[in-house]
Short mmCIF file of C-alpha atoms in Angstrom, two decimals:
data_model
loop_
_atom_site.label_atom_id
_atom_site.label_comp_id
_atom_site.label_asym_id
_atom_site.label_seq_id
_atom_site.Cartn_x
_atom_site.Cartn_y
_atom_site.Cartn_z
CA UNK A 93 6.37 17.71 12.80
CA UNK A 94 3.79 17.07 9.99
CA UNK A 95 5.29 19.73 8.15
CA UNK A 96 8.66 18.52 8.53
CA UNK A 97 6.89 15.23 7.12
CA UNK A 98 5.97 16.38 4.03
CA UNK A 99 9.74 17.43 2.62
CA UNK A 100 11.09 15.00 0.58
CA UNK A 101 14.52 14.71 2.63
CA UNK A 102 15.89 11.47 0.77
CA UNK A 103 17.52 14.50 -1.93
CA UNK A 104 18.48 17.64 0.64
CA UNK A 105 20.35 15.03 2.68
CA UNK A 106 21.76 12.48 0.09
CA UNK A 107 24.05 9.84 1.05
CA UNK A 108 23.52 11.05 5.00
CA UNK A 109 21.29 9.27 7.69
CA UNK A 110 18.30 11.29 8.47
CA UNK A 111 16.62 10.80 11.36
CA UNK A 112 12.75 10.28 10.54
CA UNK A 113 10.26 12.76 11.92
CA UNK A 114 8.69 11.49 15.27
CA UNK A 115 4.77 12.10 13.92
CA UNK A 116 3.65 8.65 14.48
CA UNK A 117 4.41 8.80 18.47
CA UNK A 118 2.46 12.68 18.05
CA UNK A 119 -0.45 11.18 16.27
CA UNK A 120 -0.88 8.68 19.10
CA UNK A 121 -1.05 10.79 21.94
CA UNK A 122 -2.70 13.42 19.96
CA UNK A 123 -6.09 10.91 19.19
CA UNK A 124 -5.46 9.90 22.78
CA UNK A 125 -6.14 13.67 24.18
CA UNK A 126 -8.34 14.12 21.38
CA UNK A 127 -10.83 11.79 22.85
CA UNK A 128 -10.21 11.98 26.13
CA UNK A 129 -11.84 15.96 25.35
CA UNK A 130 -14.88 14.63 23.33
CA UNK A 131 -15.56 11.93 26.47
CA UNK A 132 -15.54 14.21 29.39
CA UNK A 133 -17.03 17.16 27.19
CA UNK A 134 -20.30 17.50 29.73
CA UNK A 135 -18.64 16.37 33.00
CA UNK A 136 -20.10 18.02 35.85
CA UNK A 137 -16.95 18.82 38.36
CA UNK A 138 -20.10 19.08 41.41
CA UNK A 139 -21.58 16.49 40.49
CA UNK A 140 -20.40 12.76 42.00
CA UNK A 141 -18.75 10.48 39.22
CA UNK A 142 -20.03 7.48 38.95
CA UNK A 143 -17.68 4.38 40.80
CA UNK A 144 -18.32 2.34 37.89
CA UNK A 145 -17.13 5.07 35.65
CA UNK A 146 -14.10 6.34 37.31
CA UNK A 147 -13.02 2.85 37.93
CA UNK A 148 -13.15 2.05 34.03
CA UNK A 149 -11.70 5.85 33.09
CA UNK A 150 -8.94 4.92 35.29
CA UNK A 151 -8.35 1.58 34.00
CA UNK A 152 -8.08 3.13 30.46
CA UNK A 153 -5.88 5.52 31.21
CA UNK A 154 -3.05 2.88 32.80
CA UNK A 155 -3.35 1.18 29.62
CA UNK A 156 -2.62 4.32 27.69
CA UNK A 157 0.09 5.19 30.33
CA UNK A 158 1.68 1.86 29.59
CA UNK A 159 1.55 2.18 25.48
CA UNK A 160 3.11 5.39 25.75
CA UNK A 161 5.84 4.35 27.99
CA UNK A 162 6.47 1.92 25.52
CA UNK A 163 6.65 4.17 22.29
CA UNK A 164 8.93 6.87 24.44
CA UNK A 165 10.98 4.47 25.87
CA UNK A 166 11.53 3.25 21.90
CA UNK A 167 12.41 6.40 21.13
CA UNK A 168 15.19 7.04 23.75
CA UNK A 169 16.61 4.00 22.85
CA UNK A 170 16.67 4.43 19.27
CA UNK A 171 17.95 7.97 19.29
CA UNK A 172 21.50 8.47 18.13
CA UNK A 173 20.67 12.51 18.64
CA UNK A 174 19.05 12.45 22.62
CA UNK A 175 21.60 13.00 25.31
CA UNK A 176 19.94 10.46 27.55
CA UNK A 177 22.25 11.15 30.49
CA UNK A 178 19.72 14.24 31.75
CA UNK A 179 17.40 13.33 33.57
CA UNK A 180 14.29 14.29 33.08
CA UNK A 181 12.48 12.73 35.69
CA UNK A 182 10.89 15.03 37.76
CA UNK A 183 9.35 12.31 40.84
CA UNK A 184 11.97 13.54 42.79
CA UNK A 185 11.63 16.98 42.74
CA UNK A 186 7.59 17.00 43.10
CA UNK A 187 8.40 14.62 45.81
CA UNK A 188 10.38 16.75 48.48
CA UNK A 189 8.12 19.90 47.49
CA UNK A 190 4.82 17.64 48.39
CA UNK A 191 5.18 17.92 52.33
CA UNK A 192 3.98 14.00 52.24
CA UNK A 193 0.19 15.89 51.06
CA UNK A 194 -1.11 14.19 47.88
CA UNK A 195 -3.76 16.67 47.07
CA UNK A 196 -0.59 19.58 47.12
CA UNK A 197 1.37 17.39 44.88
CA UNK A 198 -1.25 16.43 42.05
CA UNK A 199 -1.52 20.33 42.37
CA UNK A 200 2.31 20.78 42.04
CA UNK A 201 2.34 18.71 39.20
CA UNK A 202 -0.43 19.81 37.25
CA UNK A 203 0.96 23.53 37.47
CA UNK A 204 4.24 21.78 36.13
CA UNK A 205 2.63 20.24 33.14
CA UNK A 206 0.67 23.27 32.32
CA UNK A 207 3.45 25.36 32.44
CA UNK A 208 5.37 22.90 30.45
CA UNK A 209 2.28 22.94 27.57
CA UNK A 210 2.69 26.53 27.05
CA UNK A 211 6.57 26.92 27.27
CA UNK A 212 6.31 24.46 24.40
CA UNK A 213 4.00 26.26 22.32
CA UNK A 214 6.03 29.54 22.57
CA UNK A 215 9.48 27.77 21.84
CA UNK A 216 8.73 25.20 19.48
CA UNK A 217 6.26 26.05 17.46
CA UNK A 218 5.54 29.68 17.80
CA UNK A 219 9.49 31.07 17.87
CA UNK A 220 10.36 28.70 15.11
CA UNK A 221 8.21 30.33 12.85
CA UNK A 222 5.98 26.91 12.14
CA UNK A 223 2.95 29.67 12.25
CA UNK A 224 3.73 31.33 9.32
CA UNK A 225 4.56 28.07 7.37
CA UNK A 226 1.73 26.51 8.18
CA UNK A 227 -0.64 29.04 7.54
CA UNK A 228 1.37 31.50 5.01
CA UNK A 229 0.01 35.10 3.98
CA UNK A 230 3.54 36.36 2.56
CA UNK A 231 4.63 35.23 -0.72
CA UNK A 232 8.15 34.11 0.22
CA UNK A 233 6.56 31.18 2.57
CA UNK A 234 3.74 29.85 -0.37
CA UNK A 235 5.21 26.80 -1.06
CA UNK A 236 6.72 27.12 -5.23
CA UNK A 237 4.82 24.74 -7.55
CA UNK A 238 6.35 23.09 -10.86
CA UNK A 239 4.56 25.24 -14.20
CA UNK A 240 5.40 21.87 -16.12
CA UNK A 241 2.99 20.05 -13.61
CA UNK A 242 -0.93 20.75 -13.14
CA UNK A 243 -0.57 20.41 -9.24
CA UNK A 244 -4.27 21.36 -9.08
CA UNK A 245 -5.62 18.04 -10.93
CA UNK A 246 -3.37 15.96 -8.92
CA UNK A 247 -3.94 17.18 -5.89
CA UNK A 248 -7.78 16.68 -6.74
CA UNK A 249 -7.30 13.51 -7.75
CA UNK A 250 -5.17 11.80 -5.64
CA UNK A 251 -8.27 13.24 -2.92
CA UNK A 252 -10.97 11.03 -4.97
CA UNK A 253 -8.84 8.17 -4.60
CA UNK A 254 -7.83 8.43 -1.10
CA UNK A 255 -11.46 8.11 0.24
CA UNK A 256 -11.89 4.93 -1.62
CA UNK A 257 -12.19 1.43 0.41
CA UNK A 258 -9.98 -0.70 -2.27
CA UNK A 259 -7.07 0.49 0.17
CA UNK A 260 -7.89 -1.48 2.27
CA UNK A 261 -7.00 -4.54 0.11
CA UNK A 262 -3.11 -3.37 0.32
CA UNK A 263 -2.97 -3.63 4.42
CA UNK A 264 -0.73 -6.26 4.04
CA UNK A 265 1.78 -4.21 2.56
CA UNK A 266 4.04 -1.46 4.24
CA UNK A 267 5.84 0.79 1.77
CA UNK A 268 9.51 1.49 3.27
CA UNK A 269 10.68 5.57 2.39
CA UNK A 270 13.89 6.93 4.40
CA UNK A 271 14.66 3.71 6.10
CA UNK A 272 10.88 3.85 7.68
CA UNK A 273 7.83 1.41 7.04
CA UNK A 274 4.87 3.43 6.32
CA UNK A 275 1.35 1.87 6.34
CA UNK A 276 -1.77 2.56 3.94
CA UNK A 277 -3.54 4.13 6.61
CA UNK A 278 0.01 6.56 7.02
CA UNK A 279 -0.40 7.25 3.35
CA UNK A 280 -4.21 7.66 2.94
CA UNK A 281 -5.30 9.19 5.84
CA UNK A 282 -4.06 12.98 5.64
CA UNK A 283 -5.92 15.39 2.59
CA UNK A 284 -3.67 16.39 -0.03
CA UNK A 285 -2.63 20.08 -0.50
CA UNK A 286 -0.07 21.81 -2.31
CA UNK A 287 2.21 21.63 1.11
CA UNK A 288 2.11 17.45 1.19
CA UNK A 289 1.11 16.83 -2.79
CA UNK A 290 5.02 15.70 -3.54
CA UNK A 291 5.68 13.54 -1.22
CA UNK A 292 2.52 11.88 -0.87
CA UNK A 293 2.23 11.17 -4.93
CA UNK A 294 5.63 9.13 -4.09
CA UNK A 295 3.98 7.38 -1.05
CA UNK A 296 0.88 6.57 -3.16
CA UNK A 297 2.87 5.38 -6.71
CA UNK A 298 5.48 3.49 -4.40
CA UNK A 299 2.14 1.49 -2.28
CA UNK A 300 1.02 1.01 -5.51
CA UNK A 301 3.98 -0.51 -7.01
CA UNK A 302 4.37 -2.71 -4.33
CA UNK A 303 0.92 -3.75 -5.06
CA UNK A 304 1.22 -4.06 -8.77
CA UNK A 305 4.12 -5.94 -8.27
CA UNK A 306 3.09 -8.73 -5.93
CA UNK A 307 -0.22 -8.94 -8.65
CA UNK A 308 2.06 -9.87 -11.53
CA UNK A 309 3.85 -12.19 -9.37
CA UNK A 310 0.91 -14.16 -8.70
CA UNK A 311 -0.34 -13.78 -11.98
CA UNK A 312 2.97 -15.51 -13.58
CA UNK A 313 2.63 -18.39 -11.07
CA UNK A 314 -1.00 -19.10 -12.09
CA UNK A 315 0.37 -19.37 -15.36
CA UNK A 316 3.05 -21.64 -14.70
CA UNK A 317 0.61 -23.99 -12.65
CA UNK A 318 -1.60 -24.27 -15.76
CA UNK A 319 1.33 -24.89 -18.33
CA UNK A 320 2.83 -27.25 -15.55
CA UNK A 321 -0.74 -29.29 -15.63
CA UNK A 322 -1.17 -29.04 -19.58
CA UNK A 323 2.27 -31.40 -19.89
CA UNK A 324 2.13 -33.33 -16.67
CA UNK A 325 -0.53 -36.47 -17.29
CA UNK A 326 0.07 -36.97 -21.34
CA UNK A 327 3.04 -37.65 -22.81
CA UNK A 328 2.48 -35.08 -25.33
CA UNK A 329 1.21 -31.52 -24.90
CA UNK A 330 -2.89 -31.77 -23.54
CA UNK A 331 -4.56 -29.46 -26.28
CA UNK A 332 -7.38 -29.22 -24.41
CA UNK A 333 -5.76 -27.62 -21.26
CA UNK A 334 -3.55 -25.47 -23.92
CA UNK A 335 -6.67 -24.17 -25.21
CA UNK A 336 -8.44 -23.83 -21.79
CA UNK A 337 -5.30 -21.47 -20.68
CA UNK A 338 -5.69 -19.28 -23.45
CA UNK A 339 -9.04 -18.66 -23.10
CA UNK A 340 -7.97 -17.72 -19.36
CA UNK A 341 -5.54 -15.88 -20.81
CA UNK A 342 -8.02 -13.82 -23.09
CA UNK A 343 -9.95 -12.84 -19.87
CA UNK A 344 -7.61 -12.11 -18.05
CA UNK A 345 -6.97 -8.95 -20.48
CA UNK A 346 -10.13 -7.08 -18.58
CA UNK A 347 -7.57 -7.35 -15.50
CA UNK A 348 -4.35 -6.03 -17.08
CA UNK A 349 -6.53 -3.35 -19.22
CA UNK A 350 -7.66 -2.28 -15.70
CA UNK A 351 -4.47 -1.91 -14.17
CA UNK A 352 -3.02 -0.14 -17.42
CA UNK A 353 -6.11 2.67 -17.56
CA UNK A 354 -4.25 3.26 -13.76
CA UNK A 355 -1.09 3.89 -14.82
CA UNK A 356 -1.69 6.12 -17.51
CA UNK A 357 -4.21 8.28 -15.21
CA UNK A 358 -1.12 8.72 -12.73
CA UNK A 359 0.66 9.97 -15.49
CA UNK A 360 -1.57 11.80 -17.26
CA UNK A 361 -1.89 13.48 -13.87
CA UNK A 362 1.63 13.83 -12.87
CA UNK A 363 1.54 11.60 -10.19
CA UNK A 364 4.66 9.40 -10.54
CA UNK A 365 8.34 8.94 -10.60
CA UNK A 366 9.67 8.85 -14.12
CA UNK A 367 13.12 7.99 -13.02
CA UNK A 368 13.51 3.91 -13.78
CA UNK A 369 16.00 4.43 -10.71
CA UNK A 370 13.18 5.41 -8.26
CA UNK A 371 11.56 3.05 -5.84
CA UNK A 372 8.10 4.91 -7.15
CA UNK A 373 8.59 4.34 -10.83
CA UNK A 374 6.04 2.59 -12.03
CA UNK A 375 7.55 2.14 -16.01
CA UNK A 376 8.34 -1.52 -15.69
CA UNK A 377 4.80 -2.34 -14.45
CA UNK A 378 3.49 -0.48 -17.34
CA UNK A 379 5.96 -2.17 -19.73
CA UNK A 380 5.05 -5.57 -18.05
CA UNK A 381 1.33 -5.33 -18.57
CA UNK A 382 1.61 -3.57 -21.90
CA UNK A 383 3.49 -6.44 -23.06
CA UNK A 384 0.76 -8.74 -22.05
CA UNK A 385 -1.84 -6.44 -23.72
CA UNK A 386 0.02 -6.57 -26.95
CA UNK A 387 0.81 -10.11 -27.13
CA UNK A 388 -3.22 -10.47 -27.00
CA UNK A 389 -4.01 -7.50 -29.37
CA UNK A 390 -2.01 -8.92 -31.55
CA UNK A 391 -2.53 -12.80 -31.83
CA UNK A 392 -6.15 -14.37 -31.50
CA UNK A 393 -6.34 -16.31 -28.18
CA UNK A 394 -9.98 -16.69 -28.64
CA UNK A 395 -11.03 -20.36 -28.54
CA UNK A 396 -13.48 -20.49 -31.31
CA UNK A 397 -10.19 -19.75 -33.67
CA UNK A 398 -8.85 -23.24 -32.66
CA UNK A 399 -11.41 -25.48 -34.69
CA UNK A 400 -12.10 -26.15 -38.35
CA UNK A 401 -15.34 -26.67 -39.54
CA UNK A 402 -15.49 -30.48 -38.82
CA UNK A 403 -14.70 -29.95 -35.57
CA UNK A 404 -11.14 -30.65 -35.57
CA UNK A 405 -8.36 -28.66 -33.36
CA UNK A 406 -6.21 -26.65 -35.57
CA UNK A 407 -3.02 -28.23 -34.31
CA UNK A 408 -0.79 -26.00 -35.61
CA UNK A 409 -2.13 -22.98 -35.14
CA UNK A 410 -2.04 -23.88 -31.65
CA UNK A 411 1.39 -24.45 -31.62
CA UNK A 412 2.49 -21.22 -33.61
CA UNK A 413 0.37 -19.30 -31.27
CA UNK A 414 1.79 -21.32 -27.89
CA UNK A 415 5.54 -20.83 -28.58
CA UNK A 416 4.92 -16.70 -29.18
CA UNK A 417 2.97 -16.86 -25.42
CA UNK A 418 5.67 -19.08 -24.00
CA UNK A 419 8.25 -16.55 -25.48
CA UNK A 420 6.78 -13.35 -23.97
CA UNK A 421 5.95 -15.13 -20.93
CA UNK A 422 10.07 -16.23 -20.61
CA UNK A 423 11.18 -12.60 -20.97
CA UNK A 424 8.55 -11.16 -18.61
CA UNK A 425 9.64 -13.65 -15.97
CA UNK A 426 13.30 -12.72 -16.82
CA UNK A 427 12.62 -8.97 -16.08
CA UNK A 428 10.35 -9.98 -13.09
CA UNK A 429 12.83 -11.91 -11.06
CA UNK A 430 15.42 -9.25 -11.65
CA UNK A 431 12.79 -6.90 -10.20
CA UNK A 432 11.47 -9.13 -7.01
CA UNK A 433 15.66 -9.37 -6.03
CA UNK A 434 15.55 -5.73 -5.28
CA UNK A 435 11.22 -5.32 -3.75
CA UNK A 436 12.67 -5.65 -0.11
CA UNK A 437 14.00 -2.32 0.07
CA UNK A 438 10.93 -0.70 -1.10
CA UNK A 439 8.11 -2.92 0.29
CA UNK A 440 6.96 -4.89 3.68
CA UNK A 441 5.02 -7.64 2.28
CA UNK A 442 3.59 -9.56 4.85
CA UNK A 443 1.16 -12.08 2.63
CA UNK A 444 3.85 -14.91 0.84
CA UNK A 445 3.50 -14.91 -3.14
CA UNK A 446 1.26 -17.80 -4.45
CA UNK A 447 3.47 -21.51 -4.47
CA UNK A 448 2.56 -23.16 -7.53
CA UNK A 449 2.85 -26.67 -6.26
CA UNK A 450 0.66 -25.72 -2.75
CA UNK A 451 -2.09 -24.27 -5.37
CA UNK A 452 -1.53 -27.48 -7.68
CA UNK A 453 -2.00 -29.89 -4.76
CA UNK A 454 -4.93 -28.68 -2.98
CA UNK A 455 -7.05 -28.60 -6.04
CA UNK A 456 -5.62 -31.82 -6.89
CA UNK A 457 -6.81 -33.01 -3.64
CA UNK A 458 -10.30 -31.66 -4.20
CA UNK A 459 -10.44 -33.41 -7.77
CA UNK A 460 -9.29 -37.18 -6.16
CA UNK A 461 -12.03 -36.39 -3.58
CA UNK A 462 -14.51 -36.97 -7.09
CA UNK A 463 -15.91 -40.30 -8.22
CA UNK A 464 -14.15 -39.57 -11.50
CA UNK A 465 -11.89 -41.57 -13.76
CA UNK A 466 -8.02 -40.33 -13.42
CA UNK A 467 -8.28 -38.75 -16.55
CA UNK A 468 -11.68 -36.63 -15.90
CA UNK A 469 -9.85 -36.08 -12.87
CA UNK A 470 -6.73 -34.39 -14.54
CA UNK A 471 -9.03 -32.20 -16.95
CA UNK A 472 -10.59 -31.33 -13.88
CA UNK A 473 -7.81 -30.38 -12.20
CA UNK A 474 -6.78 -28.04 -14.88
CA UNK A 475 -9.81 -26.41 -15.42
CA UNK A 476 -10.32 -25.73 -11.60
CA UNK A 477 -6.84 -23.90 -11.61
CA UNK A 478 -8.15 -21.95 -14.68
CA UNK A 479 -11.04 -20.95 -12.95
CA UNK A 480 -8.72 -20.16 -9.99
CA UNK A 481 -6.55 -17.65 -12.40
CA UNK A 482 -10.07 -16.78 -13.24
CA UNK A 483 -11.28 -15.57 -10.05
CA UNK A 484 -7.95 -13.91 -9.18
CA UNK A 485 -8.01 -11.89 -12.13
CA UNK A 486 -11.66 -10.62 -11.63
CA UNK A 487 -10.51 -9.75 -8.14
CA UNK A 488 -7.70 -8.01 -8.90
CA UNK A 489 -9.84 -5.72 -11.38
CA UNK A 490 -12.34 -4.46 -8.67
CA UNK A 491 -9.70 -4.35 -5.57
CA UNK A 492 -7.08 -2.50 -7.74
CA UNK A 493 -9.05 -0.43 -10.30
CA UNK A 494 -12.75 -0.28 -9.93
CA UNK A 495 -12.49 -0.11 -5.36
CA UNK A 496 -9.53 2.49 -5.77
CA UNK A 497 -11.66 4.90 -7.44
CA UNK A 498 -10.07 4.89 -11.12
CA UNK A 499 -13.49 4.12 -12.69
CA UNK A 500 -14.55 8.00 -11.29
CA UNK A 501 -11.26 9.29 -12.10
CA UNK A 502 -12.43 8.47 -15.75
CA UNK A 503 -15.89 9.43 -15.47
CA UNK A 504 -14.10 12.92 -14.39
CA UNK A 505 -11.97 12.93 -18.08
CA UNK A 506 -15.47 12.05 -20.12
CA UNK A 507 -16.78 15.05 -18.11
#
C-alpha cells in the first residue's frame, strides 16, 4: 500500500476518480501491533500477570477495538468498490464449532486469524510481486530517474528538512492531493528515496504553498491596518505613521528575503512544480515576494531619508515614494485575491486569516486603557500595530526559513 502511495496517480488516471490508497487505516493498526510487541516483549507465559495489569491491558485494548471499528466501518461505507453484501463475519461460524467451550473457541479463532495472516502474505503481497518492487535486484524494476534532474541532491535535501521542528508551525494546515487531506506529519514522517522522491517533493512544495500563501495574506492585512490608521484620526495623511510603516516595511525585507532564499533552494534543487497550472507551483509566491523585494531595492524606505537637515519631513519625497508602495501593494492584492478564490481546493486551513478591524480594535482597546491624550493615544495605536507587523514578520523568518532547516541547506551550498 505504501508503494502504491508513492505513484503520482492524479496523471495515469486523468479525468477518472481514483480511489485513494487505504495506508492511513494500515499505519494505525500497524503502530498499534507494533507496540503491543515492544510491551509484552519479556512476558513470562508461567508466570501470574499481574490483576492490575491485565485489567489496564484489557481496558486498552477495547479502546483500540472500538477506534478500529470505527475507521473499518468508514471504510465500508465509503467504498464505491467493496461488495458489502458478503459477509464476513465469522461469530457465527466459530460459534456452532465452539461446543459452548470458551477456551476451544479462543483456540478456534486464533488458528483462524493465523491462518488468515499468512494466506495474506502469500496472496497479497508475495504473488503480486510487491517483493521484488520493494526491494529490486533486476534492472527492469529500479525505478527510472529524470537525467535533467539531480534526484540525489533532492532526495538529500528534502531529508535535512524533514527532521526539522519548524513543521510543526504548519499543523494547522492539511494539504488536499487526489481528493484526500494529507497532514504534515503524512508528509514529513516517511525518509525520502528514489521510490517516494516525486511525489513527496509535490506534497512538500504544495504544504508549503499553502503556508506561503496564508503568510502573504496576513502580511497584506497588516499593511492595510497601518495605512487604515495613518488616514483615520487627521484629516490629512499622518506623516508620522506614513513614515513609521515604511520603516516596518524596510524590516520586514529580512522576512521576504528569507522566504525567497527558500524558493530558489527548491528550485535550484528540483523540488517543485513549474507548471503555473499545478496546485504545487510555487511561481506566484516567488513573483509576489520578489515584487516586494524590488520595490525596496529599488526606492529608499529608510527613515533617515525623510528629513532635511533642519529637521524638517521631506514632504514630497514622502509622497512620491507612498503612491509607488500603494501602487505595488494594489496589484499584489489584485493577484492575491484571484489566488485565495481558488486555495480551497489545495489547502485545509483551519487558523482564519488575520481581520484587520479585530487587530485594529484590540490594540485600540489597549491604547484607551493609557492615561494618554487622544492624540498620543492614536500614535500609539499605530505604532503598536507596527510593532505587531513587526513581530509577525520576525516570526515568520525563524518558523518558515531558519526552523525548516533552509539556513543548513545553505551552509551545505558554501560547503
Amino acid at each position: 500500500m505504501k508503494f502504491l502511495s508513492y505513484l503520482d496517480v492524479r496523471y495515469v488516471f486523468k479525468g477518472s476518480i481514483v480511489p485513494n490508497v487505504i495506508i492511513d487505516e494500515i499505519d494505525f493498526f500497524q503502530q498499534y501491533v507494533l507496540q503491543q510487541i515492544t510491551e509484552t516483549s519479556s512476558f513470562d507465559l508461567n508466570s501470574i500477570p499481574k490483576l492490575k495489569d491485565s485489567e489496564t491491558k484489557f481496558k486498552n485494548l477495547n479502546e483500540f477495538y472500538t477506534e478500529a471499528l470505527e475507521k473499518v466501518n468508514n471504510l465500508f461505507q465509503n467504498s464505491n468498490i467493496i461488495d458489502t453484501s458478503i459477509n464476513t463475519d465469522l461469530t457465527i461460524e466459530l460459534q456452532e464449532c465452539s461446543n459452548g467451550n470458551d477456551s476451544y473457541l479462543v483456540y478456534l479463532t486464533c488458528s483462524k486469524l493465523n491462518l488468515f495472516y499468512i494466506e495474506t502474505i502469500e496472496i497479497w503481497y508475495k504473488n503480486l510481486g510487491f517483493k521484488q518492487f520493494l526491494n529490486p535486484n533486476t534492472p527492469e524494476f529500479i525505478p527510472p530517474m529524470n537525467s535533467a534532474v539531480n534526484q540525489y541532491d533532492g532526495i538529500k535535501v528534502l531529508n535535512i528538512l524533514r527532521q526539522e521542528n519548524g513543521w510543526k508551525t504548519m499543523n494547522h494546515i492539511n494539504i488536499i492531493y487526489n481528493g484526500k487531506q494529507y497532514t504534515v506529519d503524512c508528509v514529513m514522517k516517511d525518509p525520502i528515496d528514489h521510490m517516494n522522491f516525486q511525489i513527496k517533493k509535490e506534497h512538500v512544495t504544495q504544504l508549503l504553498r499553502c503556508r506561503y500563501t496564508e503568510i502573504m495574506k496576513n502580511y497584506h492585512v497588516l499593511l492595510s491596518a497601518i495605512l487604515f490608521l495613518c488616514n483615520k484620526y487627521t484629516r490629512c495623511i499622518d506623516y508620522n505613521c506614513i513614515i513609521k510603516l515604511f520603516d516596518s516595511f524596510n524590516k520586514s525585507i529580512k522576512m521576504l528575503e528569507g522566504l525567497n532564499r527558500v524558493l530558489i533552494t527548491l528550485k535550484k534543487y528540483s523540488i517543485w512544480n513549474l507548471y503555473l497550472c499545478s496546485h504545487s507551483s510555487l511561481l506566484k509566491i516567488l513573483k509576489w515576494i520578489e515584487d516586494f523585494i524590488y520595490l525596496s531595492k529599488n526606492n529608499e524606505f529608510s527613515n533617515v531619508n525623510f528629513y532635511d537637515n533642519q529637521g524638517h519631513r521631506k514632504i514630497d519625497k514622502i509622497n512620491k515614494l507612498l503612491k509607488i508602495f500603494l501602487n505595488v501593494r494594489k496589484k499584489f492584492y489584485l493577484d492575491l485575491n484571484g489566488d485565495i478564490g481558488k486555495l480551497n481546493i489545495r489547502c485545509s486551513i483551519k487558523n482564519p486569516f488575520y481581520d484587520k478591524n479585530k487587530i485594529i480594535n484590540e490594540l485600540n482597546c489597549s491604547a484607551s486603557t493609557s492615561n494618554n491624550p487622544f492624540s498620543l493615544q492614536s500614535t500609539e495605536i499605530y505604532i503598536n500595530v507596527c510593532n505587531y507587523f513587526d513581530d509577525f514578520c520576525e516570526k515568520v523568518y525563524k518558523s518558515c526559513y531558519e526552523n525548516l532547516g533552509f539556513s543548513k541547506i545553505d551552509c551545505l551550498n558554501n560547503n
